[in-house]
Short mmCIF file of N, CA and C and ligand atoms in Angstrom, two decimals:
data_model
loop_
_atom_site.label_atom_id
_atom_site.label_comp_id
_atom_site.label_asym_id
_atom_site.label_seq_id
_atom_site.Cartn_x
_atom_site.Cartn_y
_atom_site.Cartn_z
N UNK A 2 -193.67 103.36 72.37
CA UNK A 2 -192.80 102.27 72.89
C UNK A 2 -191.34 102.66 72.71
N UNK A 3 -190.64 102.64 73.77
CA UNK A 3 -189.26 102.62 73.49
C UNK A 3 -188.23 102.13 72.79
N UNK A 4 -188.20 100.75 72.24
CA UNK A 4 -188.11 100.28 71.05
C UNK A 4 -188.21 100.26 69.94
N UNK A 5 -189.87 100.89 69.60
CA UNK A 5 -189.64 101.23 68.40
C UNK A 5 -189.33 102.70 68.08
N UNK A 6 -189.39 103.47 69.08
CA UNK A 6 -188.35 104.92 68.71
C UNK A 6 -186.98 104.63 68.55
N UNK A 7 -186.24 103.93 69.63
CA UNK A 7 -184.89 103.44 69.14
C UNK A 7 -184.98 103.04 67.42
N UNK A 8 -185.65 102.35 67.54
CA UNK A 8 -185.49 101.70 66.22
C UNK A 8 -185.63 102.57 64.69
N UNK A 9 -187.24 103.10 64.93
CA UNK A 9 -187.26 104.43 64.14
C UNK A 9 -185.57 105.55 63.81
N UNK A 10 -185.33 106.05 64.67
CA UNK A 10 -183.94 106.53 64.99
C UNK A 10 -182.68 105.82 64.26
N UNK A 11 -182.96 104.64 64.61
CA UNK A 11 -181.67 103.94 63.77
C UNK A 11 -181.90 104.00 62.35
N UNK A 12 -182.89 104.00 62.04
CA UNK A 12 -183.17 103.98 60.80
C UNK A 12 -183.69 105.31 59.55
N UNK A 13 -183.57 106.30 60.84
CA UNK A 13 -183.96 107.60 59.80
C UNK A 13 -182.50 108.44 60.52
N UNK A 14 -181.64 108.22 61.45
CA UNK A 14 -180.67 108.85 61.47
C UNK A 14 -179.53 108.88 59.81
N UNK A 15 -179.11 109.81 59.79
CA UNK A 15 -178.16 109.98 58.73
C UNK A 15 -177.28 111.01 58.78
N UNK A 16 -175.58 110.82 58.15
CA UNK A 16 -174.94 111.30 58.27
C UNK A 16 -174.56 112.19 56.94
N UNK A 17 -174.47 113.24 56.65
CA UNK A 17 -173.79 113.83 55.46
C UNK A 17 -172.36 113.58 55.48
N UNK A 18 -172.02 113.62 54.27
CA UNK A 18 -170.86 112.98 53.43
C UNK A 18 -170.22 114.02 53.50
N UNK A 19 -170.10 115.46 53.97
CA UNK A 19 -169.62 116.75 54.00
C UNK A 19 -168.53 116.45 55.65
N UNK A 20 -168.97 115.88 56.00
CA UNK A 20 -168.39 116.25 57.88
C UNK A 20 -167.04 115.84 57.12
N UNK A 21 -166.12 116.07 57.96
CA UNK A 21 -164.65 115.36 58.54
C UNK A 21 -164.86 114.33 58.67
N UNK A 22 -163.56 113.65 58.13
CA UNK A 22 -163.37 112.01 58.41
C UNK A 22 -163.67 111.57 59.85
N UNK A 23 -162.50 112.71 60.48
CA UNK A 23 -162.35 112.17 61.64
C UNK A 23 -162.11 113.65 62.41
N UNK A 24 -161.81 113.41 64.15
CA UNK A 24 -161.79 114.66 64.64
C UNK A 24 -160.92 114.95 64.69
N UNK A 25 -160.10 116.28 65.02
CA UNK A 25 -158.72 116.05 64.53
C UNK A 25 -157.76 116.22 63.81
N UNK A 26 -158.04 116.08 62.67
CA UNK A 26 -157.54 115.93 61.12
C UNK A 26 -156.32 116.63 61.46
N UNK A 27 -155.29 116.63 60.80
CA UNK A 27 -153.91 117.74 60.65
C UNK A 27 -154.52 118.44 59.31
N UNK A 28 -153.90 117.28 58.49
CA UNK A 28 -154.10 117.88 56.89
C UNK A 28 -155.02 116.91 56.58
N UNK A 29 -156.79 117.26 56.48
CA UNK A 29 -157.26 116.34 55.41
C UNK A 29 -157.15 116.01 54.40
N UNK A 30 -156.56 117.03 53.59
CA UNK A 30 -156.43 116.54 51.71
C UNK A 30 -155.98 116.03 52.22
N UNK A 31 -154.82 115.27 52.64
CA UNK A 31 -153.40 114.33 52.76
C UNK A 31 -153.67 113.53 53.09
N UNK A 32 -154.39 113.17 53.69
CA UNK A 32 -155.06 111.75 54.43
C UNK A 32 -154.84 110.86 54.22
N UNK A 33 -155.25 110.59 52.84
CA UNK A 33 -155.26 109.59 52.12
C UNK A 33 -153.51 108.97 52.38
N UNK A 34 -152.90 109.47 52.10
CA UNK A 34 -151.62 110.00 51.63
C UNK A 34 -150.63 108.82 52.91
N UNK A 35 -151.09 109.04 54.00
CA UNK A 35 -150.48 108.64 55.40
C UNK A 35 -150.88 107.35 56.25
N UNK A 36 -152.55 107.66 55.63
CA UNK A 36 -153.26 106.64 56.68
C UNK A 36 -152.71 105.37 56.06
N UNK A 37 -152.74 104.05 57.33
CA UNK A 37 -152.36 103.17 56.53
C UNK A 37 -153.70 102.02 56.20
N UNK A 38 -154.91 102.06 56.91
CA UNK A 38 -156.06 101.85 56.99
C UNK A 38 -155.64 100.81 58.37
N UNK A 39 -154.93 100.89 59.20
CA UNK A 39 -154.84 99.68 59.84
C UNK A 39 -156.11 99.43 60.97
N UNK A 40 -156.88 100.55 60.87
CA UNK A 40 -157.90 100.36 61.79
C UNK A 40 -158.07 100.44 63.20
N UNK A 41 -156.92 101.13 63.50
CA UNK A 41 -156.62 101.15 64.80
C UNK A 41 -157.75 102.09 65.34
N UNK A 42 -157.92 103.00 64.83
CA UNK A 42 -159.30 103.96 65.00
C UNK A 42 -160.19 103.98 65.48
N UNK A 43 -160.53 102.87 64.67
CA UNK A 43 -162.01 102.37 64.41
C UNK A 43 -162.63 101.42 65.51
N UNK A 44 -161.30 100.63 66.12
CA UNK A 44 -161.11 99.70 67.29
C UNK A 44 -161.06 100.08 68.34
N UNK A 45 -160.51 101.90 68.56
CA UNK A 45 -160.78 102.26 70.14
C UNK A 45 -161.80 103.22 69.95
N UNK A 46 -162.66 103.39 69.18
CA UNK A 46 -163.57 104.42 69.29
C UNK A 46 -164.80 103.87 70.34
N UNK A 47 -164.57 104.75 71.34
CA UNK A 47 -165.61 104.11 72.62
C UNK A 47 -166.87 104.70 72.70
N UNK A 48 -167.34 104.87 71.24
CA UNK A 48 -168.78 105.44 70.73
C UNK A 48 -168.81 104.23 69.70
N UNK A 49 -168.38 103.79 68.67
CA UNK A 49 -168.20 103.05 67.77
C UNK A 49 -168.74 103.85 66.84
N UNK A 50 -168.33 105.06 66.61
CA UNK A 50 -168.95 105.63 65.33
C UNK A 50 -167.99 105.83 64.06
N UNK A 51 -166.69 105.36 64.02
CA UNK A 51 -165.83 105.34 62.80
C UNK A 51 -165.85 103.88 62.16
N UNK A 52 -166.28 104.14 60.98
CA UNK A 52 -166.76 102.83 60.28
C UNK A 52 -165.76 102.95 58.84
N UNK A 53 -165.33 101.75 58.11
CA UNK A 53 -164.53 101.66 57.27
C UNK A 53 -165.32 102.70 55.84
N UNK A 54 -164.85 103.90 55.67
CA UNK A 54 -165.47 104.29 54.20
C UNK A 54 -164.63 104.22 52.93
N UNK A 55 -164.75 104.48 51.90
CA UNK A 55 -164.24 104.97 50.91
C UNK A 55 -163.14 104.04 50.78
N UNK A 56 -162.71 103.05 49.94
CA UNK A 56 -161.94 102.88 49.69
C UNK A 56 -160.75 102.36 50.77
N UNK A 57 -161.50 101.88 52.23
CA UNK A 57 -161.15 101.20 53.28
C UNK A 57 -160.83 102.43 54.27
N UNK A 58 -160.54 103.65 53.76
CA UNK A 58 -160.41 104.83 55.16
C UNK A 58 -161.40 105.37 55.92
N UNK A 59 -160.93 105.35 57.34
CA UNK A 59 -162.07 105.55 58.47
C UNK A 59 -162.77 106.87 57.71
N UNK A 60 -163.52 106.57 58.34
CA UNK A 60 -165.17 107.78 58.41
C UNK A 60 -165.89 107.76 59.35
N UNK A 61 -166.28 109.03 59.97
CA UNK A 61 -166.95 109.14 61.43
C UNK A 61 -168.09 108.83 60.63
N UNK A 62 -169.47 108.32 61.06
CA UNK A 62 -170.95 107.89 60.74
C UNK A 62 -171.47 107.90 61.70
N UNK A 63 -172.49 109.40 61.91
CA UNK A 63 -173.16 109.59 63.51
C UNK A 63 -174.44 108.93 63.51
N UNK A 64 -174.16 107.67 62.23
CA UNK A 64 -175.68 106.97 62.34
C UNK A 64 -175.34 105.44 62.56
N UNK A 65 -174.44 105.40 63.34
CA UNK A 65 -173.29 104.15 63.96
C UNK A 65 -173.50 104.38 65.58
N UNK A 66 -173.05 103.17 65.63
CA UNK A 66 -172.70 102.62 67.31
C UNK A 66 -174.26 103.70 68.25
N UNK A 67 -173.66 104.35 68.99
CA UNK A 67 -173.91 105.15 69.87
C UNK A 67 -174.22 106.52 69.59
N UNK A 68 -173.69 106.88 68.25
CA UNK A 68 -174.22 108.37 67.58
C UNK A 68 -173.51 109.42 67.89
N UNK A 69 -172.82 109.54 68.72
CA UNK A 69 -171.90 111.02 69.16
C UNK A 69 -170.94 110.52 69.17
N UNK A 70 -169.75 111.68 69.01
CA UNK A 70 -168.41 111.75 69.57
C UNK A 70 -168.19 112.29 70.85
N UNK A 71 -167.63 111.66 71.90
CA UNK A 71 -167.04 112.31 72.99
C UNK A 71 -165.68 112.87 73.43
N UNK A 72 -165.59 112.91 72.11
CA UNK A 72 -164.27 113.32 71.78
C UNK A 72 -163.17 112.99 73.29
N UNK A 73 -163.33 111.75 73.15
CA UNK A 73 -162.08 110.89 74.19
C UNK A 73 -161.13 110.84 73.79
N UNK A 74 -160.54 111.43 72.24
CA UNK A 74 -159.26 111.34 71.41
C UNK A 74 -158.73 109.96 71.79
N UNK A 75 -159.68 109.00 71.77
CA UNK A 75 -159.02 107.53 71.69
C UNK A 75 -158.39 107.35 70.01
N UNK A 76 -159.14 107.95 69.39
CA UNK A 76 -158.93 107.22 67.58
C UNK A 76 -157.13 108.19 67.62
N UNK A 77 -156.79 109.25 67.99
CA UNK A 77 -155.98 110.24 67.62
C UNK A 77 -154.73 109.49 68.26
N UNK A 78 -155.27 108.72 70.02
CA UNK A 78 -153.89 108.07 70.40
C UNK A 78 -153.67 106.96 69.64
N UNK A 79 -154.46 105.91 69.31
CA UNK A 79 -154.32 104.65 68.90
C UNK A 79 -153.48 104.76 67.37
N UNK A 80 -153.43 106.09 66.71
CA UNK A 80 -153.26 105.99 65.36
C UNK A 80 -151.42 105.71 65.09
N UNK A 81 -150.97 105.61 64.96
CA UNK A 81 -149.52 104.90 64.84
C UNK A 81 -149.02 106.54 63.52
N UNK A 82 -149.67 106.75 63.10
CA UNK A 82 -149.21 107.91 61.83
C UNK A 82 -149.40 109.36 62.28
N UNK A 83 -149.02 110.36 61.81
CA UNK A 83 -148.88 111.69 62.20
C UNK A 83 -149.94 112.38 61.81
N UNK A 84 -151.10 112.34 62.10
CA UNK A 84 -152.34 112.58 60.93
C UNK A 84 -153.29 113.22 62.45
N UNK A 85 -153.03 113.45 63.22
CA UNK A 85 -153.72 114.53 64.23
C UNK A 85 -153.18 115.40 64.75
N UNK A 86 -154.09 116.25 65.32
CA UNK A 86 -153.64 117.91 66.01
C UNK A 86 -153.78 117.53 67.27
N UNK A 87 -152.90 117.97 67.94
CA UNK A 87 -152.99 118.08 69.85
C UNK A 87 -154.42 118.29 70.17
N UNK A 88 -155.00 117.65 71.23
CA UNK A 88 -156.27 117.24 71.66
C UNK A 88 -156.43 118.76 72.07
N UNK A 89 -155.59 119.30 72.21
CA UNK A 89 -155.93 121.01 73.13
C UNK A 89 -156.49 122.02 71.79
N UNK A 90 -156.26 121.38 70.82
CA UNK A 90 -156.92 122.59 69.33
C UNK A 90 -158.32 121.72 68.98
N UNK A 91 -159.08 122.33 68.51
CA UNK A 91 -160.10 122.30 67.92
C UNK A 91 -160.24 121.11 67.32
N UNK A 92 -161.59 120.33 67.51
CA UNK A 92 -161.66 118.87 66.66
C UNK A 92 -161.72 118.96 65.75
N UNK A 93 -162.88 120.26 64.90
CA UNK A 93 -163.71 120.08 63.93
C UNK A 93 -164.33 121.29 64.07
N UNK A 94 -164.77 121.71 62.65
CA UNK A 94 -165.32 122.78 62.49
C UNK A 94 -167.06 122.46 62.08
N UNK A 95 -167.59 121.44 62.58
CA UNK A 95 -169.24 121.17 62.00
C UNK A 95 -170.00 121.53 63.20
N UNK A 96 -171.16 122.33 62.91
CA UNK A 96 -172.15 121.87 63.89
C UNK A 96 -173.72 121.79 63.63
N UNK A 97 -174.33 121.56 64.37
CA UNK A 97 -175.77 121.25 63.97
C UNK A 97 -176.65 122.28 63.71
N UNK A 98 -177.49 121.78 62.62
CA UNK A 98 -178.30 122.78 62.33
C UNK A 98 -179.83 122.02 62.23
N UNK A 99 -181.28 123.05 62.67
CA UNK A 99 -182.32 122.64 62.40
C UNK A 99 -183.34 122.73 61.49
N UNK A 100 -183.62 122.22 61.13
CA UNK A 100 -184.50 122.52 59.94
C UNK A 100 -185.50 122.58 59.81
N UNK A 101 -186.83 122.76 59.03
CA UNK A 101 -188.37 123.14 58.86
C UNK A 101 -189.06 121.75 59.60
N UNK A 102 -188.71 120.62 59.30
CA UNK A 102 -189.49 119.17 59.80
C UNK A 102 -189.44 119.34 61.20
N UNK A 103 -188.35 119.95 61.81
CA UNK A 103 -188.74 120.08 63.23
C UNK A 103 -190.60 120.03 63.83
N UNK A 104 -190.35 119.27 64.55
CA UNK A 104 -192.16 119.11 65.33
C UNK A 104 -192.46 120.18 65.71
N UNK A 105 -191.98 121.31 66.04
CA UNK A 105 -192.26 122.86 66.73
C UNK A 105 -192.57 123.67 65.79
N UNK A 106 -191.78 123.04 64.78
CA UNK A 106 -192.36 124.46 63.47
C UNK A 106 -194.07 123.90 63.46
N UNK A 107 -194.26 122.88 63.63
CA UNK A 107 -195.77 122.34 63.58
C UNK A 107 -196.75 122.23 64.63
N UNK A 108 -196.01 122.99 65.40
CA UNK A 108 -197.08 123.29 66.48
C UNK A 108 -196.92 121.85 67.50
N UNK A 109 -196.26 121.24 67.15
CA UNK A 109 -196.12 119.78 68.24
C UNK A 109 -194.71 120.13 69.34
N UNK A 110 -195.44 119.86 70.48
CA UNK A 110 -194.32 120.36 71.75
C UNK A 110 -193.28 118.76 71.47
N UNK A 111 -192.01 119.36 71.54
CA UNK A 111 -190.93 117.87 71.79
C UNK A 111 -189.43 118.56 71.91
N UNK A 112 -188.60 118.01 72.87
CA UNK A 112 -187.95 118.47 73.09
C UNK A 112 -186.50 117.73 73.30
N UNK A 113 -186.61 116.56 72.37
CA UNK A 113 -185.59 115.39 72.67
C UNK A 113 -184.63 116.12 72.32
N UNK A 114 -184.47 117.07 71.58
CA UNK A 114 -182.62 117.32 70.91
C UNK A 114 -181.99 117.73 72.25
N UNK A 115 -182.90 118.84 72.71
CA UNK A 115 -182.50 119.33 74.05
C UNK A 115 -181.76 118.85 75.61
N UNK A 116 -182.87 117.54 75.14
CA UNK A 116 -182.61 116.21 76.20
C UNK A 116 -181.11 115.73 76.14
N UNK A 117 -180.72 115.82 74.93
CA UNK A 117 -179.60 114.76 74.40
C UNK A 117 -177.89 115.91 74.60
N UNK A 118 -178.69 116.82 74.23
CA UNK A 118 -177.24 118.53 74.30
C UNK A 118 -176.49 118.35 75.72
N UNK A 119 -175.57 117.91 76.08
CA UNK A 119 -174.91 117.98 77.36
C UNK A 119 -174.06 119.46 76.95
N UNK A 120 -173.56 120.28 76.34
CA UNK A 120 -173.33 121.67 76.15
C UNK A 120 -174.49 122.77 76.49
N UNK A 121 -175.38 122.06 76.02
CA UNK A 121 -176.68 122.97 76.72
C UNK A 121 -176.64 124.15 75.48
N UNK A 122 -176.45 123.73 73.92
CA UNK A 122 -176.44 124.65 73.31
C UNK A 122 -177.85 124.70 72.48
N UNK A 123 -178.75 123.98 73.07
CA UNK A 123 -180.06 124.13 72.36
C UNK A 123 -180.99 124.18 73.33
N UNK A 124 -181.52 125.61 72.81
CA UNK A 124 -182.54 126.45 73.75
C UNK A 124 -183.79 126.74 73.00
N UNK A 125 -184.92 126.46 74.17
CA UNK A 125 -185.82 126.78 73.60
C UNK A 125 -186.41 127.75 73.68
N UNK A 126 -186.79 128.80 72.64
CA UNK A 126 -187.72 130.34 72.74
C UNK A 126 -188.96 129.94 72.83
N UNK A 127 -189.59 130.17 73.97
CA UNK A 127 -190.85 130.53 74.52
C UNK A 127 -191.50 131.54 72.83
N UNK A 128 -192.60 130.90 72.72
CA UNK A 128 -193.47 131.79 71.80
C UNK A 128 -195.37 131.98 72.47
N UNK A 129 -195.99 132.91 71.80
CA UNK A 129 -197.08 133.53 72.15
C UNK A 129 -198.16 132.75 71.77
N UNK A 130 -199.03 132.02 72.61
CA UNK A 130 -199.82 131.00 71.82
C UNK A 130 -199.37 129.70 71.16
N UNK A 131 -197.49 129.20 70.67
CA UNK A 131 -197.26 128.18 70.32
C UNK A 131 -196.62 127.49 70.71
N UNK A 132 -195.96 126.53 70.73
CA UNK A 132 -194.74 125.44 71.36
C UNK A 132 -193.55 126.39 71.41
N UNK A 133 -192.98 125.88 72.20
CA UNK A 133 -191.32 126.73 72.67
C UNK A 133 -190.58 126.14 71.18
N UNK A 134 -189.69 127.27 70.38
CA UNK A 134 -188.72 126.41 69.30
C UNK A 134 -187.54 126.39 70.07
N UNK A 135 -186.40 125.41 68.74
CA UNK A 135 -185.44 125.11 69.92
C UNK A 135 -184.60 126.23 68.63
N UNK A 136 -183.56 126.57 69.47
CA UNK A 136 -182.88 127.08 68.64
C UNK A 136 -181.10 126.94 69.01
N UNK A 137 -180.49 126.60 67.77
CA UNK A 137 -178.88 126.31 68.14
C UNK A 137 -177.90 127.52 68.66
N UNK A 138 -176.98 127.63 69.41
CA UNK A 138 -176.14 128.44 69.41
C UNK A 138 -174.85 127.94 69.16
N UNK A 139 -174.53 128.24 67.80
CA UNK A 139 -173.76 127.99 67.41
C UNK A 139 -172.25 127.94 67.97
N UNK A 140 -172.15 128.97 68.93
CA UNK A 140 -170.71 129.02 69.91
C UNK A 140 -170.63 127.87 70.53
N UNK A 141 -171.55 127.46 70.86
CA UNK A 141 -172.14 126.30 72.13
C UNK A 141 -171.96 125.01 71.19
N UNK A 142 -172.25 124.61 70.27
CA UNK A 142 -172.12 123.46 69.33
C UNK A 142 -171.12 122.86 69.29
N UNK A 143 -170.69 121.55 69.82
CA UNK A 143 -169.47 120.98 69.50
C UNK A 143 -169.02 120.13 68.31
N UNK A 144 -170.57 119.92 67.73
CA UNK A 144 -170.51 118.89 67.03
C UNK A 144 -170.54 117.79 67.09
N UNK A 145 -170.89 117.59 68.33
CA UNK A 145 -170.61 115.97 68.95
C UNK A 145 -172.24 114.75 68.06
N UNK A 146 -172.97 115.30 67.34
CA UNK A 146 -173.68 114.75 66.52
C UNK A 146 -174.60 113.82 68.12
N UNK A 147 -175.07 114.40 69.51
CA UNK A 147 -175.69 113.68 70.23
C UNK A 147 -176.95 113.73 69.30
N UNK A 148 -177.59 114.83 69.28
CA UNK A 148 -178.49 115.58 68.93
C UNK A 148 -179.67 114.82 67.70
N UNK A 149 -178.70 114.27 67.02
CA UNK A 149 -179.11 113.49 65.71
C UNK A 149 -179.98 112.59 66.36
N UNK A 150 -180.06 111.96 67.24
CA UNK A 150 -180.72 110.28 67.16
C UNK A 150 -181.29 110.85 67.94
N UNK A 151 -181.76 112.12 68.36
CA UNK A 151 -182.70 112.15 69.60
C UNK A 151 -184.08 112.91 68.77
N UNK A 152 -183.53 113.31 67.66
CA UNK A 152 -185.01 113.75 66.96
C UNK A 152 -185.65 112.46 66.30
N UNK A 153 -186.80 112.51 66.72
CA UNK A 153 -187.63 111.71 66.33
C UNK A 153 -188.05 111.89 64.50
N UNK A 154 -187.85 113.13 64.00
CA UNK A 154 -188.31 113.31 62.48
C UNK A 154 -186.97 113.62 62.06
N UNK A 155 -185.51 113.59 62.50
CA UNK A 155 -184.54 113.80 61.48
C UNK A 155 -184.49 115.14 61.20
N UNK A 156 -185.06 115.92 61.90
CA UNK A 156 -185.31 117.43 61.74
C UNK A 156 -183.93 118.19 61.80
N UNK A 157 -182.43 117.47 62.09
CA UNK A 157 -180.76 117.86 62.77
C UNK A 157 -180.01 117.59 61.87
N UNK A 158 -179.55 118.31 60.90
CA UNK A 158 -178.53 117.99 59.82
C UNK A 158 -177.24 118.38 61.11
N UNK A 159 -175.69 117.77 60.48
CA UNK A 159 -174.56 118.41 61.25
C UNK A 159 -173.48 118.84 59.92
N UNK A 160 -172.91 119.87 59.73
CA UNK A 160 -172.13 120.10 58.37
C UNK A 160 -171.25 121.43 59.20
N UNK A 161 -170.61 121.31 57.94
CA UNK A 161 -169.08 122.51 58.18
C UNK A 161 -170.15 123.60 58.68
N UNK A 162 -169.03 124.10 58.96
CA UNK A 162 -169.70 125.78 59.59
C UNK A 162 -169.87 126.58 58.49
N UNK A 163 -168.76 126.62 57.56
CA UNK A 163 -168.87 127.71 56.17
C UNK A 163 -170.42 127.25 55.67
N UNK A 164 -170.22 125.96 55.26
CA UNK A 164 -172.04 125.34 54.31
C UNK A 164 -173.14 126.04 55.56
N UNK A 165 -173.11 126.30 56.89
CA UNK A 165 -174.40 126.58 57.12
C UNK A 165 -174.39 128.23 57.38
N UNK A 166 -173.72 128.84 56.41
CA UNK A 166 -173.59 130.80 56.43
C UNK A 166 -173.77 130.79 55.26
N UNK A 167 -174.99 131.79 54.88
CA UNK A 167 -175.65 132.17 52.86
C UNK A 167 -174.98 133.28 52.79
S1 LIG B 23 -162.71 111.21 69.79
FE1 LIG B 23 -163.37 109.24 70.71
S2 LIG B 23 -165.59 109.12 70.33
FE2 LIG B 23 -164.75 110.70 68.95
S3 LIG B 23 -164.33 109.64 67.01
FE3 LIG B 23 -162.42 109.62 68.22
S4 LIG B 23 -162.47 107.68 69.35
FE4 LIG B 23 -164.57 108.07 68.60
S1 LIG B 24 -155.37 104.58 63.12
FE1 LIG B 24 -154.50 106.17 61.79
S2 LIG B 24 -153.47 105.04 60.13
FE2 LIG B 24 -154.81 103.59 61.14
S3 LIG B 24 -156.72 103.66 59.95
FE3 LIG B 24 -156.96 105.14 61.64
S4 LIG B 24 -156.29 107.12 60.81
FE4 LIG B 24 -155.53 105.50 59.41
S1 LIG B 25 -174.19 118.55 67.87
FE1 LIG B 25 -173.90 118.16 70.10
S2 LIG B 25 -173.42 120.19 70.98
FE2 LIG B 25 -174.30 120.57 68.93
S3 LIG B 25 -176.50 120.90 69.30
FE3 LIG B 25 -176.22 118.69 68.84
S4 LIG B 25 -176.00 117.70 70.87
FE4 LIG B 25 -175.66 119.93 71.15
#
């Protein structure tokens, strides 16, 4: 039923506490420092995924509103303080990664992350006898956290780029 996958989804999506506040950032340490919490952010985000964290300062939560960023740099115009980079540099350095719960490592065909990638950075390798896996390309990754609410097992962490290189 479509409903209760939505629903499932809302409820096993989750965000790590590692991402960026926001997209953007100039100076994150400083953040704190500038923002004034007025919320202006949080009010044009036309995903609704910046939710009040920490001590009243925005925080992106790709387990909010709509789940992705479309990086419309609405939060960056609305902000009244000097606390973003020109929409033409880089949002963010996170992108998605998959992990063992994936349904393919288990032999179950599914292919929602894929569905959800408008970058088209998740591909699936054809294997010999088993389900196609999906696999990320990391160049291709924007980070836009679609990806998250479309797995059905939570199988899509999204984190800095350094945390996902051993
Ligand atoms: S760029 Fe747009 S969608 Fe992304 S966090 Fe900012 S306001 Fe929300
Ligand atoms: S709009 Fe700017 S100053 Fe206001 S809460 Fe958001 S980041 Fe802080
Ligand atoms: S975070 Fe966005 S761009 Fe990256 S794999 Fe997921 S849906 Fe695709």
């Amino acid at each position: 039923m479509m409903v209760d996958r939505l629903r499932r989804s809302l409820f096993t999506r989750k965000t790590p506490s590692n991402i960026p506040r926001l997209p953007w950032l100039s100076h994150a340490d400083t953040f704190t420092d500038f923002c004034s919490r007025c919320e202006r952010c949080i009010e044009h985000c036309e995903t609704n995924i910046i939710v009040k964290g920490d001590g009243g300062f925005p925080q992106v939560d790709f387990s909010q509103g709509e789940g992705e960023c479309t990086f419309c740099y609405q939060c960056a115009e609305a902000c009244p303080e000097p606390l973003f980079l020109p929409q033409s540099e880089s949002p963010w350095d996170i992108i998605a990664t998959i992990n063992e719960s994936c349904m393919a490592s288990k032999n179950i065909e599914c292919r929602s992350c894929g569905d959800m990638c408008e970058p088209q950075a998740i591909k699936f390798q054809l294997q010999i006898g088993k389900v196609a896996m999906p696999t990320i390309t990391e160049e291709d990754c924007s980070g836009c956290g679609a990806c998250l609410s479309g797995c059905p097992v939570s199988a899509i962490t999204i984190s800095r780029v350094e945390n996902n290189a051993q």
